[in-house]
Amino acid sequence: MDLLTFMYGNTLSSPTPTALLDLLMAADKFEVASCIRYCSRLLQDQPMTCESAFLYLELPCKCNVSMAEAVQPLADAAKKFLAASFKDITKFLEEVLNLPLAGIEAVLSNDDLQIASEDAVFDIVLKWARIHYPKLEERREILGSRLSRHIRFPLMSCRKLRKILTCNDFDPDLASKVVIEALLFKSEPPYRQRSLAVDEDNILFHRFVERSYKYRPVKILELETPRPQCIVYLELRREECSNLYPAGKVYSQAFHLGGQGFFLSAHCNMDQLSQFSCFGLFLGMQEKGSGSFAVDYEFGARTKPTEEYVSKYKGNYKFNGGKAVGYRNLFGVQWSAFVAEDSPYFINGILHLRSELTIRPTTRD
């Protein structure tokens, strides 16, 4: 009756969400596109809940092919609602693990997802799949056909990528494919990585786009001889650095050498001698592990006009779990000069940092 009322009078007797959804489905059955679009617009203006958002997400699949385009804006609005609702994914982890497939896909599509790293995204996806698809064959199928495209493998750590190759939940061919693609991306220079991130072929699932990670990704070059050594590259955007003022800090993802985990941290802190704000860089050792290491370290940064890496600070430190060492004023300038538009340390808006580590296990006394 409501459909006839709309067709002849362009009005609705009861524009509640339930009535609108029922009318939309009836209009789809009889292919009344104008009514579908009208209901879709009204539903977008109604307060949305997680339950209603789940229903709207499924509409393009339930509607006739010719009518699916008319409900796509409503499905897109539902996707944005769920992405925003579960933006802090670790805070709502239990709820996220109980989401239906369309819901978890909407959450994972968010570039602004607040999470430690893409490694953590992978762990959540795997946990969700094991809960909802306990049978291995079904789990492999859903990971391959739906969920893997929402994991940004190129932004995962090499340590985690190695584990994917032996992860039974993934089809071996798929595991090899995503790991090879990730490693090839990591081998590209920064300008090429940024180009790939905005390429039309890659933009659909944003697989090369960084999220709002708590821990910044790093690139690592490991050397085994003559002594265990690694070179770690960390890039920070100018706006990221500006947001550190007056007393903020940002951490890198963990990297491993000699069986021990380390990390870099960039700080806006106070120069102890001159009492002005400045940029500091520190090397920390994770608490896990009982070993003690003597570390030769050197910090450097790309600097204009040559844009080559220039050594800024070097030293030696005996690490124990949880300790950190570094330099409070890496560039020897005040904060305002460091972030200024004519700063020699930002190249195309990016601060390029390098840390070289050589580790020697200490002898017991």
Coordinates of C-alpha atoms in Angstrom, one line a residue:
M1 CA 0.0 0.0 0.0
D2 CA 2.8 2.4 0.9
L3 CA 4.4 1.7 -2.5
L4 CA 1.1 2.6 -4.3
T5 CA 0.8 5.8 -2.1
F6 CA 4.3 6.8 -3.1
M7 CA 3.8 6.1 -6.8
Y8 CA 0.6 8.1 -7.0
G9 CA 1.1 10.8 -4.4
N10 CA 4.9 10.9 -3.9
T11 CA 4.3 10.7 -0.1
L12 CA 4.7 8.2 2.7
S13 CA 2.4 7.5 5.6
S14 CA 5.0 6.2 8.1
P15 CA 8.6 7.3 7.4
T16 CA 10.1 5.2 10.2
P17 CA 13.4 3.3 9.5
T18 CA 11.6 0.0 9.5
A19 CA 8.8 1.2 7.2
L20 CA 11.3 2.8 4.9
L21 CA 13.3 -0.4 4.6
D22 CA 10.2 -2.5 4.0
L23 CA 9.1 0.0 1.3
L24 CA 12.6 0.0 -0.3
M25 CA 12.6 -3.8 -0.6
A26 CA 9.1 -3.7 -2.1
A27 CA 10.2 -1.0 -4.6
D28 CA 13.1 -3.2 -5.5
K29 CA 10.8 -6.1 -6.2
F30 CA 8.8 -4.0 -8.6
E31 CA 11.8 -2.0 -9.8
V32 CA 10.6 1.4 -8.8
A33 CA 14.0 3.2 -8.9
S34 CA 12.7 6.6 -7.8
C35 CA 11.1 5.1 -4.7
I36 CA 14.4 3.2 -3.9
R37 CA 16.4 6.4 -4.2
Y38 CA 13.9 8.3 -2.1
C39 CA 13.9 5.7 0.7
S40 CA 17.7 5.5 0.6
R41 CA 18.0 9.3 1.1
L42 CA 15.5 9.3 4.0
L43 CA 17.3 6.4 5.7
Q44 CA 20.6 8.2 5.4
D45 CA 19.0 11.1 7.3
Q46 CA 17.8 8.8 10.1
P47 CA 19.9 8.1 13.2
M48 CA 22.0 4.9 12.4
T49 CA 22.8 2.0 14.7
C50 CA 25.2 -0.9 14.2
E51 CA 22.2 -3.2 13.6
S52 CA 20.7 -1.0 10.9
A53 CA 24.2 -0.4 9.4
F54 CA 24.6 -4.2 9.0
L55 CA 21.3 -4.3 7.1
Y56 CA 22.2 -1.4 4.8
L57 CA 25.6 -2.9 3.9
E58 CA 23.9 -6.0 2.5
L59 CA 21.4 -4.1 0.3
P60 CA 23.5 -3.9 -2.9
C61 CA 23.8 -7.7 -2.8
K62 CA 20.1 -8.3 -2.1
C63 CA 18.7 -5.8 -4.6
N64 CA 18.2 -6.5 -8.3
V65 CA 21.3 -5.8 -10.3
S66 CA 19.6 -2.9 -12.0
M67 CA 18.6 -1.4 -8.7
A68 CA 21.8 -1.9 -6.7
E69 CA 23.3 1.4 -7.8
A70 CA 20.3 3.2 -6.2
V71 CA 21.1 1.9 -2.7
Q72 CA 24.9 2.2 -2.9
P73 CA 25.0 5.6 -1.3
L74 CA 23.1 4.1 1.7
A75 CA 25.5 1.2 1.9
D76 CA 28.5 3.6 1.7
A77 CA 27.0 5.7 4.6
A78 CA 26.7 2.5 6.7
K79 CA 30.3 1.6 5.9
K80 CA 31.5 5.0 7.1
F81 CA 29.3 4.8 10.2
L82 CA 30.8 1.4 11.2
A83 CA 34.4 2.6 10.4
A84 CA 34.0 5.6 12.6
S85 CA 32.3 3.6 15.4
F86 CA 35.1 1.1 15.7
K87 CA 38.0 3.5 14.8
D88 CA 39.8 2.7 18.0
I89 CA 39.6 -1.0 17.2
T90 CA 41.6 -2.3 20.3
K91 CA 39.2 -0.4 22.6
F92 CA 36.2 -2.3 21.1
L93 CA 38.0 -5.6 20.3
E94 CA 35.4 -7.9 21.7
E95 CA 32.6 -6.1 19.8
V96 CA 34.8 -6.2 16.6
L97 CA 35.4 -9.9 16.9
N98 CA 31.6 -10.4 17.0
L99 CA 30.8 -8.4 13.9
P100 CA 29.4 -10.1 10.8
L101 CA 31.6 -10.3 7.7
A102 CA 30.3 -7.1 6.2
G103 CA 30.9 -5.3 9.4
I104 CA 34.5 -6.4 9.9
E105 CA 35.2 -5.5 6.3
A106 CA 33.8 -2.0 6.8
V107 CA 36.0 -1.5 9.9
L108 CA 39.2 -2.8 8.1
S109 CA 38.6 -0.4 5.2
N110 CA 39.3 2.6 7.4
D111 CA 42.6 4.5 6.7
D112 CA 42.2 6.2 10.1
L113 CA 42.0 2.9 12.0
Q114 CA 43.8 3.5 15.3
I115 CA 46.0 0.5 15.9
A116 CA 49.6 -0.4 16.9
S117 CA 50.6 -1.7 13.4
E118 CA 49.4 -3.6 10.4
D119 CA 50.8 -6.7 12.2
A120 CA 48.1 -6.2 14.8
V121 CA 45.5 -5.9 12.0
F122 CA 46.6 -9.3 10.7
D123 CA 46.3 -10.8 14.1
I124 CA 42.7 -9.5 14.6
V125 CA 41.6 -10.7 11.1
L126 CA 43.0 -14.2 11.8
K127 CA 41.3 -14.3 15.2
W128 CA 38.0 -13.2 13.7
A129 CA 38.3 -15.8 11.0
R130 CA 39.0 -18.6 13.4
I131 CA 36.0 -17.7 15.5
H132 CA 33.5 -17.4 12.7
Y133 CA 34.9 -20.1 10.4
P134 CA 36.3 -22.9 12.6
K135 CA 36.6 -25.3 9.6
L136 CA 40.0 -24.8 7.9
E137 CA 38.7 -25.1 4.3
E138 CA 36.0 -22.5 4.9
R139 CA 38.4 -20.2 6.7
R140 CA 41.0 -20.3 3.9
E141 CA 38.2 -19.5 1.4
I142 CA 36.9 -16.4 3.3
L143 CA 40.4 -15.2 4.0
G144 CA 41.4 -15.5 0.3
S145 CA 38.2 -14.2 -1.3
R146 CA 37.1 -11.4 1.2
L147 CA 39.4 -10.6 4.1
S148 CA 43.0 -10.7 2.8
R149 CA 42.4 -7.7 0.5
H150 CA 41.8 -5.6 3.6
I151 CA 45.1 -6.5 5.1
R152 CA 47.9 -4.1 4.0
F153 CA 50.7 -6.7 3.8
P154 CA 53.3 -4.3 2.3
L155 CA 53.1 -2.3 5.6
M156 CA 53.6 -5.4 7.8
S157 CA 57.0 -6.1 9.4
C158 CA 59.3 -8.6 7.7
R159 CA 59.3 -10.7 10.8
K160 CA 55.5 -11.1 10.6
L161 CA 55.6 -11.7 6.8
R162 CA 57.9 -14.7 7.4
K163 CA 55.2 -16.1 9.7
I164 CA 52.6 -15.8 7.1
L165 CA 54.5 -18.3 4.9
T166 CA 54.0 -20.9 7.6
C167 CA 50.5 -19.9 8.6
N168 CA 48.2 -22.8 7.9
D169 CA 45.1 -20.6 7.8
F170 CA 46.2 -19.1 4.4
D171 CA 46.4 -21.0 1.2
P172 CA 50.1 -21.5 0.4
D173 CA 49.8 -19.9 -3.0
L174 CA 48.1 -16.8 -1.6
A175 CA 50.6 -16.6 1.2
S176 CA 53.5 -16.6 -1.2
K177 CA 51.8 -14.0 -3.5
V178 CA 51.1 -11.4 -0.7
V179 CA 54.5 -11.8 0.9
I180 CA 56.4 -11.4 -2.5
E181 CA 54.2 -8.4 -3.3
A182 CA 55.0 -6.9 0.2
L183 CA 58.7 -7.4 -0.1
L184 CA 58.8 -5.9 -3.6
F185 CA 57.0 -2.8 -2.3
K186 CA 59.5 -2.5 0.6
S187 CA 62.4 -2.6 -1.9
E188 CA 61.1 0.4 -3.8
P189 CA 62.4 3.9 -3.0
P190 CA 60.1 6.2 -1.1
Y191 CA 59.0 8.3 -4.1
R192 CA 57.9 5.1 -5.9
Q193 CA 56.1 3.8 -2.8
R194 CA 54.1 7.0 -2.7
S195 CA 53.3 6.7 -6.4
L196 CA 52.0 3.1 -5.9
A197 CA 49.8 4.2 -3.0
V198 CA 47.8 6.6 -5.3
D199 CA 47.8 4.4 -8.4
E200 CA 44.3 3.7 -9.7
D201 CA 44.9 -0.1 -9.7
N202 CA 45.7 0.0 -6.0
I203 CA 43.4 2.7 -4.6
L204 CA 40.3 0.5 -4.2
F205 CA 41.5 -1.3 -1.0
H206 CA 44.2 1.2 -0.1
R207 CA 46.7 -1.7 0.3
F208 CA 49.7 0.6 0.2
V209 CA 48.3 3.4 2.3
E210 CA 49.5 3.8 5.9
R211 CA 46.8 3.9 8.6
S212 CA 47.0 5.8 11.9
Y213 CA 49.6 3.4 13.4
K214 CA 50.7 3.9 16.9
Y215 CA 54.1 2.5 15.9
R216 CA 55.7 3.8 12.7
P217 CA 56.8 1.3 10.1
V218 CA 60.6 1.0 9.4
K219 CA 62.7 -0.4 6.7
I220 CA 65.6 -2.7 7.8
L221 CA 68.8 -3.9 6.2
E222 CA 70.4 -6.7 8.1
L223 CA 74.0 -7.8 7.9
E224 CA 75.5 -10.9 9.5
T225 CA 79.2 -10.5 9.0
P226 CA 81.7 -9.6 10.3
R227 CA 79.4 -8.9 13.2
P228 CA 75.5 -8.8 13.5
Q229 CA 74.5 -5.4 12.3
C230 CA 71.4 -3.6 11.0
I231 CA 70.6 -0.3 9.3
V232 CA 67.1 1.0 10.2
Y233 CA 65.3 3.7 8.2
L234 CA 62.4 5.7 9.8
E235 CA 60.4 8.3 7.9
L236 CA 58.2 10.9 9.6
R237 CA 56.0 13.4 7.9
R238 CA 56.4 17.1 8.7
E239 CA 52.9 17.2 10.2
E240 CA 53.7 14.2 12.4
C241 CA 56.7 16.0 13.7
S242 CA 54.8 19.3 14.3
N243 CA 52.2 17.4 16.3
L244 CA 54.9 16.3 18.7
Y245 CA 55.3 19.8 20.1
P246 CA 55.5 20.6 23.1
A247 CA 56.3 17.2 24.7
G248 CA 55.2 14.4 22.4
K249 CA 56.9 11.3 21.2
V250 CA 56.4 8.7 18.5
Y251 CA 57.7 5.1 18.4
S252 CA 58.8 2.9 15.6
Q253 CA 57.7 -0.7 15.1
A254 CA 60.0 -3.1 16.8
F255 CA 62.9 -4.6 14.9
H256 CA 65.2 -7.5 15.9
L257 CA 68.9 -8.1 15.9
G258 CA 70.8 -10.8 17.7
G259 CA 67.6 -12.3 19.0
Q260 CA 66.7 -9.1 20.8
G261 CA 64.0 -6.5 20.0
F262 CA 64.7 -2.8 19.6
F263 CA 62.8 0.3 18.7
L264 CA 63.4 4.0 17.8
S265 CA 61.5 6.9 19.4
A266 CA 61.4 10.5 18.2
H267 CA 60.7 13.2 20.8
C268 CA 60.0 16.8 21.2
N269 CA 61.9 17.6 24.4
M270 CA 63.7 20.3 26.3
D271 CA 67.4 20.9 25.7
Q272 CA 68.9 20.6 29.2
L273 CA 71.6 23.2 28.6
S274 CA 69.8 25.9 26.7
Q275 CA 66.2 25.2 27.9
F276 CA 64.5 25.3 24.5
S277 CA 62.4 22.7 22.7
C278 CA 64.2 20.5 20.2
F279 CA 64.0 17.2 18.3
G280 CA 65.5 14.1 19.9
L281 CA 66.0 10.6 18.7
F282 CA 66.5 7.5 20.9
L283 CA 67.2 3.8 20.6
G284 CA 65.4 1.5 23.0
M285 CA 65.6 -2.2 23.9
Q286 CA 62.5 -4.2 24.6
E287 CA 62.1 -5.7 28.0
K288 CA 61.8 -9.3 26.7
G289 CA 65.0 -11.3 26.9
S290 CA 67.5 -11.6 29.6
G291 CA 70.6 -10.8 27.6
S292 CA 72.9 -7.8 27.9
F293 CA 74.3 -6.2 24.7
A294 CA 77.0 -3.7 24.0
V295 CA 75.7 -1.6 21.0
D296 CA 77.6 0.7 18.7
Y297 CA 75.0 3.0 17.3
E298 CA 75.0 5.9 14.8
F299 CA 72.1 8.3 14.0
G300 CA 71.9 10.1 10.7
A301 CA 69.5 12.0 8.5
R302 CA 69.1 13.1 4.9
T303 CA 70.0 16.8 4.7
K304 CA 69.7 19.5 2.0
P305 CA 71.2 20.5 -0.3
T306 CA 72.8 17.1 -1.2
E307 CA 69.9 15.1 0.2
E308 CA 72.4 12.5 1.3
Y309 CA 72.4 10.9 4.8
V310 CA 74.7 12.8 7.1
S311 CA 75.9 11.3 10.5
K312 CA 74.6 13.4 13.4
Y313 CA 75.5 11.4 16.5
K314 CA 77.2 8.1 17.4
G315 CA 78.0 6.3 20.6
N316 CA 78.2 3.0 22.4
Y317 CA 75.9 1.7 25.1
K318 CA 75.5 -1.4 27.2
F319 CA 71.8 -2.3 27.0
N320 CA 69.7 -4.2 29.5
G321 CA 66.0 -4.9 29.0
G322 CA 63.8 -1.7 29.0
K323 CA 66.7 0.7 28.6
A324 CA 67.1 3.5 26.0
V325 CA 69.8 5.8 24.8
G326 CA 69.9 8.7 22.4
Y327 CA 70.4 12.4 21.8
R328 CA 68.0 15.1 23.1
N329 CA 68.9 17.6 20.3
L330 CA 69.8 15.6 17.3
F331 CA 70.2 18.5 14.9
G332 CA 71.5 21.1 17.4
V333 CA 68.8 23.6 16.6
Q334 CA 65.6 24.9 18.3
W335 CA 62.3 23.3 17.5
S336 CA 61.0 26.2 15.4
A337 CA 64.1 26.0 13.2
F338 CA 63.7 22.2 12.9
V339 CA 60.1 22.4 11.6
A340 CA 60.4 25.6 9.6
E341 CA 59.5 25.7 5.9
D342 CA 63.2 26.2 5.0
S343 CA 64.4 23.5 7.3
P344 CA 67.1 21.4 5.6
Y345 CA 65.9 18.2 7.2
F346 CA 62.5 17.8 5.4
I347 CA 62.7 16.6 1.8
N348 CA 59.4 16.9 0.1
G349 CA 57.8 17.1 3.5
I350 CA 59.5 13.9 4.8
L351 CA 62.1 13.6 7.6
H352 CA 64.4 10.7 6.7
L353 CA 66.2 9.1 9.7
R354 CA 68.7 6.3 9.7
S355 CA 70.1 4.3 12.6
E356 CA 73.0 1.9 12.3
L357 CA 73.4 -0.7 15.0
T358 CA 76.2 -3.2 15.6
I359 CA 75.7 -5.6 18.6
R360 CA 78.2 -7.5 20.5
P361 CA 77.0 -9.8 23.4
T362 CA 78.8 -8.8 26.6
T363 CA 80.8 -11.4 28.5
R364 CA 79.7 -12.4 31.9
D365 CA 81.8 -11.1 34.8

